[in-house]
Coordinates of C-alpha atoms in Angstrom, one line a residue:
M1 CA 27.2 -44.8 199.5
W2 CA 30.9 -45.5 199.4
L3 CA 32.5 -45.6 195.9
P4 CA 36.0 -46.2 194.9
F5 CA 38.0 -43.1 194.2
G6 CA 38.4 -44.0 190.5
K7 CA 34.7 -44.4 190.0
L8 CA 34.0 -41.3 192.0
S9 CA 36.3 -39.1 190.0
G10 CA 34.9 -40.6 186.8
S11 CA 31.4 -39.7 188.0
V12 CA 32.5 -36.2 188.8
R13 CA 34.0 -35.8 185.4
T14 CA 30.9 -37.1 183.8
M15 CA 28.7 -34.6 185.8
D16 CA 31.1 -31.8 184.8
G17 CA 31.0 -32.9 181.2
M18 CA 27.2 -32.9 181.3
Q19 CA 27.2 -29.5 182.8
R20 CA 29.7 -28.2 180.3
G21 CA 27.7 -29.9 177.5
S22 CA 24.5 -28.3 178.8
G23 CA 26.2 -24.9 178.8
M24 CA 27.6 -25.3 175.4
K25 CA 24.1 -26.4 174.2
E26 CA 22.7 -23.2 175.7
Q27 CA 25.4 -21.1 174.0
L28 CA 24.8 -22.9 170.7
V29 CA 21.0 -22.3 170.9
S30 CA 21.6 -18.7 171.8
A31 CA 24.0 -18.3 168.8
I32 CA 21.5 -19.9 166.5
Q33 CA 18.8 -17.6 167.8
L34 CA 21.1 -14.6 167.4
Q35 CA 21.9 -15.7 163.8
E36 CA 18.2 -16.1 163.0
I37 CA 17.6 -12.6 164.4
E38 CA 20.4 -11.2 162.2
L39 CA 19.2 -13.1 159.1
D40 CA 15.7 -11.6 159.4
P41 CA 16.5 -8.1 158.2
Q42 CA 18.6 -9.4 155.2
P43 CA 16.0 -8.3 152.6
K44 CA 16.3 -4.7 153.8
N45 CA 20.1 -4.9 153.2
E46 CA 19.4 -6.2 149.7
T47 CA 17.1 -3.3 149.1
A48 CA 19.7 -0.9 150.3
E49 CA 22.2 -2.4 147.8
E50 CA 19.6 -1.9 145.0
V51 CA 19.2 1.8 145.9
K52 CA 22.9 2.2 145.7
E53 CA 23.0 1.1 142.1
P54 CA 24.1 4.0 139.7
K55 CA 21.2 6.2 138.6
T56 CA 20.6 6.8 134.9
Y57 CA 18.5 9.2 132.8
S58 CA 17.5 9.6 129.2
V59 CA 17.7 12.7 126.9
E60 CA 13.9 13.0 127.2
E61 CA 14.1 13.1 131.0
A62 CA 17.0 15.7 130.8
V63 CA 15.1 17.9 128.4
E64 CA 12.0 17.8 130.6
T65 CA 14.0 18.4 133.8
I66 CA 15.9 21.4 132.4
G67 CA 12.6 22.9 131.1
F68 CA 12.2 26.2 129.2
G69 CA 14.7 29.0 129.7
R70 CA 17.1 31.4 128.1
F71 CA 18.6 28.8 125.7
H72 CA 15.2 28.1 124.2
V73 CA 14.6 31.8 123.6
L74 CA 17.9 31.9 121.7
L75 CA 17.0 28.8 119.9
F76 CA 13.6 30.1 119.0
V77 CA 15.0 33.4 117.6
I78 CA 17.9 31.9 115.6
M79 CA 16.1 28.9 114.2
G80 CA 12.9 30.9 113.7
S81 CA 14.9 33.3 111.6
A82 CA 15.6 30.4 109.3
N83 CA 12.0 30.7 108.4
I84 CA 12.6 34.3 107.3
V85 CA 15.2 33.0 104.8
E86 CA 12.9 30.3 103.5
A87 CA 9.9 32.6 103.2
M88 CA 11.9 35.2 101.3
E89 CA 13.2 32.7 98.8
I90 CA 9.7 31.2 98.2
M91 CA 7.7 34.5 98.2
L92 CA 10.4 36.0 95.9
L93 CA 8.8 33.9 93.1
A94 CA 5.5 35.7 93.4
V95 CA 7.1 39.1 93.4
V96 CA 9.6 38.6 90.6
S97 CA 7.3 36.8 88.2
P98 CA 5.9 39.9 86.6
E99 CA 9.4 41.3 86.2
I100 CA 11.0 38.3 84.5
R101 CA 7.9 37.9 82.4
C102 CA 8.5 41.4 81.1
E103 CA 12.2 41.1 80.7
W104 CA 12.3 37.8 78.8
R105 CA 8.8 38.1 77.3
L106 CA 7.7 34.8 78.9
Q107 CA 4.4 32.9 78.5
D108 CA 2.4 31.7 81.4
W109 CA 3.8 28.2 81.4
Q110 CA 7.4 29.5 81.4
V111 CA 6.6 31.7 84.4
A112 CA 5.1 28.6 86.2
L113 CA 8.1 26.5 85.3
V114 CA 10.3 28.8 87.5
S115 CA 8.4 27.8 90.6
T116 CA 8.3 24.2 89.5
M117 CA 12.1 24.0 89.1
V118 CA 12.6 25.5 92.6
F119 CA 10.3 22.9 94.1
L120 CA 12.0 20.2 92.0
G121 CA 15.3 21.1 93.7
F122 CA 13.6 21.1 97.0
M123 CA 12.0 17.7 96.4
V124 CA 15.3 16.0 95.3
C125 CA 17.3 17.4 98.1
G126 CA 14.6 17.0 100.7
V127 CA 15.1 13.3 101.0
L128 CA 18.9 13.6 100.6
S129 CA 19.2 16.2 103.3
G130 CA 17.0 14.1 105.6
Y131 CA 19.2 11.0 105.2
V132 CA 22.4 13.0 105.8
A133 CA 20.9 14.7 108.9
D134 CA 20.0 11.3 110.4
R135 CA 23.4 9.8 109.5
Y136 CA 25.8 12.6 110.2
G137 CA 23.9 15.3 112.2
R138 CA 21.2 18.0 111.9
W139 CA 23.6 20.9 112.5
K140 CA 25.9 20.2 109.5
V141 CA 22.9 20.0 107.1
V142 CA 21.2 23.2 108.3
F143 CA 24.5 25.2 108.2
G144 CA 25.4 23.9 104.8
G145 CA 21.9 24.8 103.6
F146 CA 22.4 28.4 104.7
V147 CA 25.7 28.7 102.8
W148 CA 24.4 26.9 99.7
G149 CA 21.2 28.9 99.4
A150 CA 22.8 32.3 99.9
Y151 CA 25.5 31.5 97.3
F152 CA 23.1 30.4 94.5
S153 CA 20.6 33.1 95.3
L154 CA 23.3 35.6 94.7
L155 CA 24.3 34.0 91.4
T156 CA 20.6 34.2 90.4
S157 CA 20.8 38.0 90.3
F158 CA 23.4 37.7 87.6
A159 CA 21.5 35.2 85.4
P160 CA 22.0 36.2 81.8
S161 CA 19.0 34.2 80.5
Y162 CA 15.8 32.5 81.4
G163 CA 17.5 29.1 81.3
W164 CA 20.2 30.1 83.7
F165 CA 17.6 31.7 86.0
I166 CA 15.5 28.6 86.4
F167 CA 18.6 26.4 86.9
L168 CA 20.1 28.6 89.6
R169 CA 16.7 28.9 91.4
S170 CA 16.5 25.1 91.5
M171 CA 19.9 25.1 93.2
V172 CA 18.4 27.6 95.7
G173 CA 15.6 25.1 96.3
C174 CA 18.2 22.5 97.4
G175 CA 19.6 24.9 100.0
V176 CA 16.1 25.7 101.3
A177 CA 15.4 21.9 101.6
A178 CA 18.5 21.6 103.9
T179 CA 17.6 24.6 106.1
S180 CA 14.1 23.1 106.7
Q181 CA 15.8 20.4 108.8
G182 CA 16.2 23.2 111.3
F183 CA 12.6 22.5 112.4
V184 CA 13.7 19.0 113.5
L185 CA 16.7 20.4 115.4
K186 CA 14.5 22.9 117.1
T187 CA 11.8 20.4 118.0
E188 CA 14.3 18.0 119.6
F189 CA 15.3 20.6 122.2
I190 CA 11.8 21.8 123.3
P191 CA 10.0 20.1 126.2
A192 CA 6.8 18.3 125.3
K193 CA 4.4 20.8 127.0
Y194 CA 5.9 23.8 125.2
R195 CA 5.9 22.4 121.7
A196 CA 2.3 23.1 120.9
S197 CA 2.8 26.8 122.0
L198 CA 6.2 27.6 120.6
L199 CA 6.3 25.8 117.2
P200 CA 3.2 27.6 115.8
L201 CA 4.9 30.9 116.6
A202 CA 7.4 30.2 113.8
S203 CA 4.7 31.7 111.6
I204 CA 5.7 35.1 112.9
F205 CA 9.1 34.7 111.3
W206 CA 7.6 33.3 108.0
M207 CA 5.4 36.4 107.9
V208 CA 8.3 38.7 108.5
G209 CA 10.2 37.1 105.6
S210 CA 7.2 37.3 103.3
M211 CA 6.7 41.0 104.2
L212 CA 10.4 41.8 103.8
I213 CA 10.5 40.5 100.2
I214 CA 7.3 42.4 99.3
I215 CA 8.7 45.6 100.8
L216 CA 11.9 45.1 98.8
G217 CA 9.7 44.6 95.8
M218 CA 7.9 47.9 96.5
T219 CA 11.0 50.0 97.1
V220 CA 13.8 48.4 95.2
V221 CA 12.3 47.0 92.0
P222 CA 10.9 50.3 90.7
T223 CA 14.2 52.0 91.2
L224 CA 17.1 49.5 91.0
G225 CA 15.3 46.5 89.4
W226 CA 14.6 42.9 90.4
R227 CA 18.3 41.8 90.4
W228 CA 19.2 44.2 93.2
M229 CA 16.1 43.0 95.1
I230 CA 17.6 39.4 95.0
R231 CA 21.0 40.6 96.1
L232 CA 19.6 42.5 99.1
S233 CA 17.4 39.5 100.0
I234 CA 20.4 37.3 100.9
I235 CA 21.5 39.6 103.8
P236 CA 19.4 37.5 106.4
S237 CA 21.1 34.3 105.2
V238 CA 24.6 35.8 105.7
I239 CA 23.7 37.0 109.2
L240 CA 22.3 33.6 110.1
I241 CA 25.5 31.8 109.0
F242 CA 27.2 33.6 111.9
L243 CA 24.4 33.4 114.4
F244 CA 24.0 29.6 113.8
Q245 CA 27.3 29.0 115.5
F246 CA 25.5 29.5 118.9
I247 CA 23.2 26.5 118.3
P248 CA 24.7 23.1 119.3
E249 CA 24.1 19.7 117.6
S250 CA 21.0 17.8 118.8
A251 CA 21.6 15.8 121.9
R252 CA 19.1 13.2 120.7
F253 CA 21.1 12.7 117.6
N254 CA 24.4 12.5 119.5
V255 CA 23.2 9.7 121.8
S256 CA 21.6 7.8 118.8
A257 CA 25.0 8.0 117.1
G258 CA 26.9 6.8 120.3
N259 CA 28.4 10.2 121.1
V260 CA 27.1 10.3 124.7
K261 CA 29.9 12.6 125.7
G262 CA 28.8 15.2 123.2
A263 CA 25.2 14.9 124.3
V264 CA 26.1 15.4 127.9
E265 CA 28.2 18.5 127.1
T266 CA 25.2 19.9 125.1
L267 CA 22.8 19.2 128.0
Q268 CA 25.2 20.7 130.5
Q269 CA 25.5 23.8 128.4
I270 CA 21.7 24.2 128.1
A271 CA 21.2 23.5 131.9
K272 CA 23.8 26.2 132.6
M273 CA 22.1 28.8 130.4
N274 CA 18.7 27.9 131.9
R275 CA 20.1 27.8 135.4
A276 CA 18.5 24.5 135.9
P277 CA 19.9 21.1 137.2
L278 CA 20.4 18.0 135.1
P279 CA 18.8 14.7 136.4
E280 CA 21.1 12.8 138.8
G281 CA 23.1 9.9 137.5
E282 CA 24.6 9.0 134.1
L283 CA 23.1 9.6 130.6
V284 CA 22.3 6.2 129.2
E285 CA 20.6 5.6 125.8
P286 CA 20.9 2.7 123.4
V287 CA 22.9 3.3 120.2
V288 CA 20.7 3.2 117.1
N289 CA 22.4 1.4 114.2
E290 CA 19.7 1.9 111.6
R291 CA 19.7 5.6 111.5
G292 CA 18.2 7.2 108.4
S293 CA 16.6 3.9 107.3
C294 CA 13.7 4.6 105.0
Y295 CA 12.4 1.1 105.6
I296 CA 11.3 2.1 109.0
L297 CA 8.9 4.7 107.5
V298 CA 7.1 1.9 105.6
S299 CA 7.2 -0.7 108.3
S300 CA 4.0 -2.0 109.8
T301 CA 4.4 0.5 112.7
F302 CA 4.5 3.6 110.5
R303 CA 3.1 2.6 107.1
R304 CA -0.3 4.1 107.4
T305 CA 1.0 7.2 109.1
S306 CA 3.6 7.7 106.4
L307 CA 1.2 7.4 103.5
I308 CA -1.3 9.7 105.0
M309 CA 1.3 12.3 106.0
W310 CA 2.9 12.2 102.5
Y311 CA -0.5 13.2 101.1
S312 CA -1.1 15.7 103.9
W313 CA 2.2 17.4 103.1
F314 CA 1.4 17.4 99.4
V315 CA -1.9 19.2 100.1
A316 CA -0.4 21.6 102.7
S317 CA 2.1 22.8 100.1
F318 CA -0.3 22.6 97.2
S319 CA -2.9 24.7 99.0
Y320 CA -0.4 27.2 100.6
Y321 CA 1.4 28.0 97.4
G322 CA -1.8 27.9 95.5
S323 CA -3.2 30.6 97.7
V324 CA 0.0 32.7 97.3
L325 CA 0.4 32.3 93.5
S326 CA -3.4 32.6 92.9
S327 CA -3.6 35.9 94.7
S328 CA -0.6 37.2 92.7
E329 CA -2.1 36.0 89.4
L330 CA -5.6 37.4 90.1
L331 CA -4.1 40.8 91.0
E332 CA -1.7 40.9 88.1
K333 CA -4.2 40.0 85.4
N334 CA -7.3 41.4 87.1
L335 CA -9.2 38.2 87.0
L336 CA -11.1 39.0 90.2
C337 CA -14.9 39.3 90.2
I338 CA -14.9 42.6 92.1
T339 CA -17.7 45.2 92.1
D340 CA -15.5 48.3 92.6
P341 CA -12.4 48.0 90.4
D342 CA -10.2 51.1 90.0
P343 CA -9.3 52.5 86.6
E344 CA -5.9 50.7 86.5
H345 CA -7.5 47.3 87.1
H346 CA -10.1 48.1 84.4
V347 CA -7.2 48.6 81.9
K348 CA -5.6 45.3 82.8
H349 CA -8.9 43.5 82.5
D350 CA -9.6 45.0 79.1
Q351 CA -6.2 43.8 77.9
G352 CA -6.9 40.2 79.0
E353 CA -7.5 39.1 75.4
A354 CA -4.2 40.4 74.1
L355 CA -0.7 39.0 74.4
C356 CA 0.5 41.3 77.2
Y357 CA 3.9 40.5 78.7
C358 CA 4.5 43.5 80.9
I359 CA 1.9 44.0 83.7
P360 CA 4.0 45.0 86.7
F361 CA 2.5 45.2 90.2
G362 CA 1.1 48.5 91.2
M363 CA 1.3 49.9 94.7
A364 CA -2.2 48.7 95.5
D365 CA -1.2 45.2 94.5
Y366 CA 1.8 45.2 96.8
Q367 CA -0.4 46.5 99.7
T368 CA -2.9 43.7 99.2
L369 CA -0.1 41.2 99.3
L370 CA 1.2 42.8 102.5
I371 CA -2.2 42.6 104.2
S372 CA -2.6 39.0 103.2
C373 CA 0.8 38.2 104.7
L374 CA -0.6 39.3 108.1
G375 CA -2.9 36.4 107.8
E376 CA 0.1 34.2 108.6
I377 CA 0.0 35.2 112.2
A378 CA -3.6 36.5 112.7
L379 CA -5.0 33.2 114.0
I380 CA -1.9 31.9 115.9
P381 CA -3.8 32.0 119.2
L382 CA -6.5 29.9 117.6
N383 CA -3.9 27.5 116.2
I384 CA -2.3 27.1 119.7
S385 CA -5.7 26.5 121.3
L386 CA -6.7 23.8 118.7
L387 CA -3.4 22.0 119.2
N388 CA -3.7 21.9 123.0
I389 CA -7.4 21.2 123.2
V390 CA -8.4 19.0 120.4
G391 CA -4.9 17.6 119.4
R392 CA -3.0 17.5 116.2
K393 CA -5.2 15.1 114.2
T394 CA -8.5 17.0 114.8
S395 CA -6.8 20.3 114.1
M396 CA -5.7 19.1 110.7
V397 CA -9.3 18.0 109.9
I398 CA -10.8 21.3 110.9
L399 CA -8.2 23.4 109.1
Q400 CA -8.4 21.4 105.9
I401 CA -12.2 21.7 105.7
C402 CA -12.1 25.4 106.4
S403 CA -9.4 25.9 103.8
G404 CA -11.5 24.1 101.1
I405 CA -14.5 26.3 101.9
F406 CA -12.5 29.6 101.6
F407 CA -11.0 28.5 98.3
M408 CA -14.5 28.4 97.0
L409 CA -15.5 31.7 98.6
V410 CA -12.9 33.5 96.5
L411 CA -15.2 32.9 93.5
V412 CA -17.9 35.0 95.1
C413 CA -18.2 38.5 93.6
T414 CA -17.3 41.1 96.2
T415 CA -15.5 44.4 96.7
M416 CA -11.7 44.8 96.7
F417 CA -11.9 45.1 100.5
G418 CA -13.9 41.9 100.7
F419 CA -11.4 40.0 98.5
T420 CA -8.6 41.2 100.7
V421 CA -10.4 39.9 103.8
L422 CA -11.0 36.5 102.1
L423 CA -7.4 36.3 101.0
F424 CA -6.3 37.2 104.5
L425 CA -8.4 34.4 106.1
L426 CA -7.4 31.9 103.5
R427 CA -3.7 32.5 104.1
S428 CA -4.3 32.2 107.8
L429 CA -6.0 28.8 107.4
V430 CA -3.5 27.2 105.0
S431 CA -0.6 28.6 107.1
M432 CA -2.0 27.1 110.3
N433 CA -2.4 23.7 108.6
F434 CA 1.2 23.8 107.4
N435 CA 2.2 24.4 111.0
V436 CA 0.2 21.4 112.3
V437 CA 1.6 19.0 109.7
Y438 CA 5.1 20.2 110.6
I439 CA 4.6 19.6 114.3
Y440 CA 2.9 16.3 113.9
T441 CA 5.6 14.9 111.6
A442 CA 8.4 16.0 114.0
E443 CA 6.6 14.3 116.9
V444 CA 5.3 11.1 115.4
Y445 CA 8.7 9.7 114.1
P446 CA 11.5 8.4 116.3
T447 CA 14.9 10.1 116.5
A448 CA 16.5 7.4 114.3
V449 CA 14.4 8.4 111.3
R450 CA 13.0 11.8 112.3
S451 CA 15.0 13.8 109.8
I452 CA 14.5 11.4 106.8
G453 CA 10.9 11.2 107.7
M454 CA 10.7 15.0 107.5
G455 CA 12.7 14.8 104.3
F456 CA 10.3 12.5 102.6
C457 CA 7.4 14.6 103.7
T458 CA 8.9 17.8 102.5
S459 CA 9.7 16.2 99.2
F460 CA 6.1 15.2 98.7
S461 CA 5.1 18.7 99.7
R462 CA 7.3 20.0 96.9
I463 CA 5.4 17.9 94.4
G464 CA 2.4 20.0 95.4
G465 CA 4.5 23.1 95.0
M466 CA 5.5 22.0 91.5
I467 CA 1.9 21.4 90.4
A468 CA 0.5 24.5 92.1
P469 CA 2.0 27.1 89.6
F470 CA 0.5 25.4 86.6
I471 CA -2.9 25.4 88.2
A472 CA -2.7 28.9 89.8
Q473 CA -0.8 30.7 86.9
V474 CA -1.6 28.8 83.7
L475 CA -5.1 27.4 84.2
M476 CA -6.2 30.5 86.1
S477 CA -5.9 32.5 82.8
R478 CA -8.5 30.2 81.2
S479 CA -10.9 29.6 84.1
V480 CA -10.8 30.9 87.6
V481 CA -13.4 28.2 88.7
L482 CA -11.4 25.3 87.3
A483 CA -8.2 26.7 88.8
L484 CA -9.6 27.0 92.4
L485 CA -11.6 23.8 92.4
P486 CA -8.6 21.4 92.6
F487 CA -7.3 23.3 95.7
A488 CA -10.7 23.0 97.4
L489 CA -11.2 19.3 96.6
S490 CA -7.7 18.3 97.7
C491 CA -8.3 20.0 101.1
F492 CA -11.6 18.1 101.6
L493 CA -10.0 14.8 100.7
C494 CA -7.0 15.4 103.0
A495 CA -9.4 16.1 105.9
V496 CA -10.8 12.5 105.4
G497 CA -7.2 11.1 105.5
A498 CA -6.3 13.0 108.7
L499 CA -9.2 11.2 110.4
L500 CA -7.5 7.8 109.6
L501 CA -4.2 8.7 111.3
P502 CA -3.5 6.0 114.0
I503 CA -1.4 8.1 116.3
E504 CA -2.2 11.3 118.3
T505 CA 1.0 13.0 119.5
R506 CA -0.4 15.6 121.8
G507 CA 1.5 15.5 125.1
R508 CA 3.5 12.5 124.0
A509 CA 7.3 12.3 124.6
L510 CA 9.5 12.2 121.5
L511 CA 10.5 8.6 120.6
Q512 CA 14.2 7.8 120.6
N513 CA 13.9 4.6 118.5
S514 CA 11.2 2.6 116.8

């Protein structure tokens, strides 16, 4: 059909437009489909972006990743040697008691007051050193304790009178309280799975310290006197002042105080010594503002735990020093019910009615004390097994019950050999229990209050140490049964308290904050 040119060209343009429109429509659909295809994998891109976020790790993760190595061997030896110093200062009281009784013609209560004043200094400075350690660092407190204790122990050897002697020994107690924070410092560096095995081994160092002071008593006192024994006893403290420079500040404390850089440097140093890598990423821990707050200890979270542990520490110290001082008193005054006493012990027993000031230890007495010291480490394998198999709480229950039973067995008449065996096993049990309460306390409290928590506990333990001399040294002279009964009953009651503890810490990571 014929159409005018204008209409024809318009029709052609219309058809071209339709074709172009159709092509554009196809391109637009294709573009939309392509866009939909590209949008589908978008969640994968978001996941990739999440993976690229900076990695972080905590001090607990770093300690566990680094694991056990050469640094921990060095830590174990140096910090364990701090127990040598503490043991020597405490056991010195049992060895020197007969000597000062003779020199200043002291009565029983005056001899007991010496130990009480030492533990009074320990009690007062225990909380103070714990607060300072949580606020300003564990390392400074422990180092200061070494210097303080060595200085005042040296001054003790020049004491011109009984009054000066008990004052200076109480100052030594303050130094010992500060050095006990070394247990917290050591615990915060040890991975969780090694704590139950390594921490009980500290008993080896305590036994070494106890034996050293007894050996000094055997060799130095008869020839040079008790003053030179004290002067020679500070040598380990002086050595540790120099060795302690190799131990860094706790990384857990540094991050809680906001010193992340210092914590990283410490962890890098440990990783280098152990030849182990650090976790990937950046160390991130929240800053803890309420460090050293005693209110956390009595908060709803920790109130029951704190109350039971305060009594547990009281009993641990009361029973331990009760066993040490009781054995010393029983040997010195021959109050034992033994079936084969030697002539020397017969003489002492016959003089029991008289006012006898000078009854120094004989060689056989020193040997009995030495053998009993071996009880500190005899049952370490059993201690480690209990901690790993039944846990901390059940271990405390078992050990307290057994300690109470053995306190009563001392009353049974036996040979001198039998008494030595009983004393050996009793020292083993009370020492094992002390280890368990130390470990549990260091594990149950968070970093923010770990030192002050330990400080409060050690202060309550020193109350037990203050009372023990009056039971073991004063009441013992009047009735052996009445003197040993309080130690046994307190152990049985403490076993009941341990059953009520709400937290078991076996295999648990150390808390950073509450």
